[in-house]
Amino acid sequence: MTPLVFVHGFMGGSAQWALQQDTLAASRELIAVDLPGFGENRDLPVINTIKGFADWVIAKLDAKGIGTFNLMGHSMGGMIAQQIAHQVPDRIEKLVLYGTGPNGLLPGRFETIEQSKIRAQQDGVRKTARRISATWFVDSTIAPEYPACAAIAEQSAAKALAAGLDAMRDWSGMEFLKTVASETLVIWGDSDRTYQWSQPELLWRHIPNAHLAVVPGCAHAVHLEKPQIFNMLVEDFLRT
């Protein structure tokens, strides 16, 4: 079976996909990366462009001898996945764009990118990680998976916060959408505070072979808030 590559978002890490392992690994290899500056790779030099992140992921897959793959990107990772799809379209079998969009300025976000940069510099990594992670759940800090998610976010390097925010702010994937060759599944939680509906709607309407799944009662972390539904959607899409 074609392997599935996970690309996490801002202040994420490979460990956040624990609830997907049993279901999605049953019939394929799962490859979950830790982007430079985040998770297990917090000590690597940071990257401040989406293309730079895409180049890094492609190089890692090349080093593993991975040719064709399925690709899932969440949040900032979804931007990276769009960039990868633009750069190596012939290598991606199916594409999952989850809680993401093509506009790096993140219109309608719970706060602007510049506000996040200022607050991160003032508050430090731990406080920023806990505050921003809370916005990813409908139930905020009382969500069952919030503590684990916040702990992963706390692993982020201080320099990676500003670098990641700059990478998103300075990127747009709008010109790529109509050229996406892979069959694509767009997943969005209807209470997402980071990516407003206009963002996944652009993906769904402009990518030629795109399907849409809107999950009610979820914010930015559908894979943690309703993992059974999320896993079912992804597994069905990859098998069909």
PDB file of C-alpha atoms in Angstrom, residues 111-124 128 131 162 165:
ATOM      1  CA  GLU A 111      -5.796  36.963  16.279  1.00  0.00           C
ATOM      2  CA  THR A 112      -3.564  38.289  13.527  1.00  0.00           C
ATOM      3  CA  ILE A 113      -0.176  36.747  12.838  1.00  0.00           C
ATOM      4  CA  GLU A 114       1.521  39.962  13.954  1.00  0.00           C
ATOM      5  CA  GLN A 115      -0.379  39.860  17.254  1.00  0.00           C
ATOM      6  CA  SER A 116       0.744  36.259  17.754  1.00  0.00           C
ATOM      7  CA  LYS A 117       4.366  37.238  17.093  1.00  0.00           C
ATOM      8  CA  ILE A 118       4.240  40.057  19.635  1.00  0.00           C
ATOM      9  CA  ARG A 119       2.534  37.947  22.290  1.00  0.00           C
ATOM     10  CA  ALA A 120       4.902  34.998  21.739  1.00  0.00           C
ATOM     11  CA  GLN A 121       7.898  37.259  22.262  1.00  0.00           C
ATOM     12  CA  GLN A 122       6.347  38.693  25.420  1.00  0.00           C
ATOM     13  CA  ASP A 123       4.998  35.453  26.897  1.00  0.00           C
ATOM     14  CA  GLY A 124       7.582  32.837  25.936  1.00  0.00           C
ATOM     15  CA  THR A 128       2.128  30.741  24.122  1.00  0.00           C
ATOM     16  CA  ARG A 131      -2.800  29.684  25.052  1.00  0.00           C
ATOM     17  CA  ALA A 162       8.460  33.713  14.781  1.00  0.00           C
ATOM     18  CA  LEU A 165       4.419  32.689  11.665  1.00  0.00           C
TER      19      LEU A 165
END
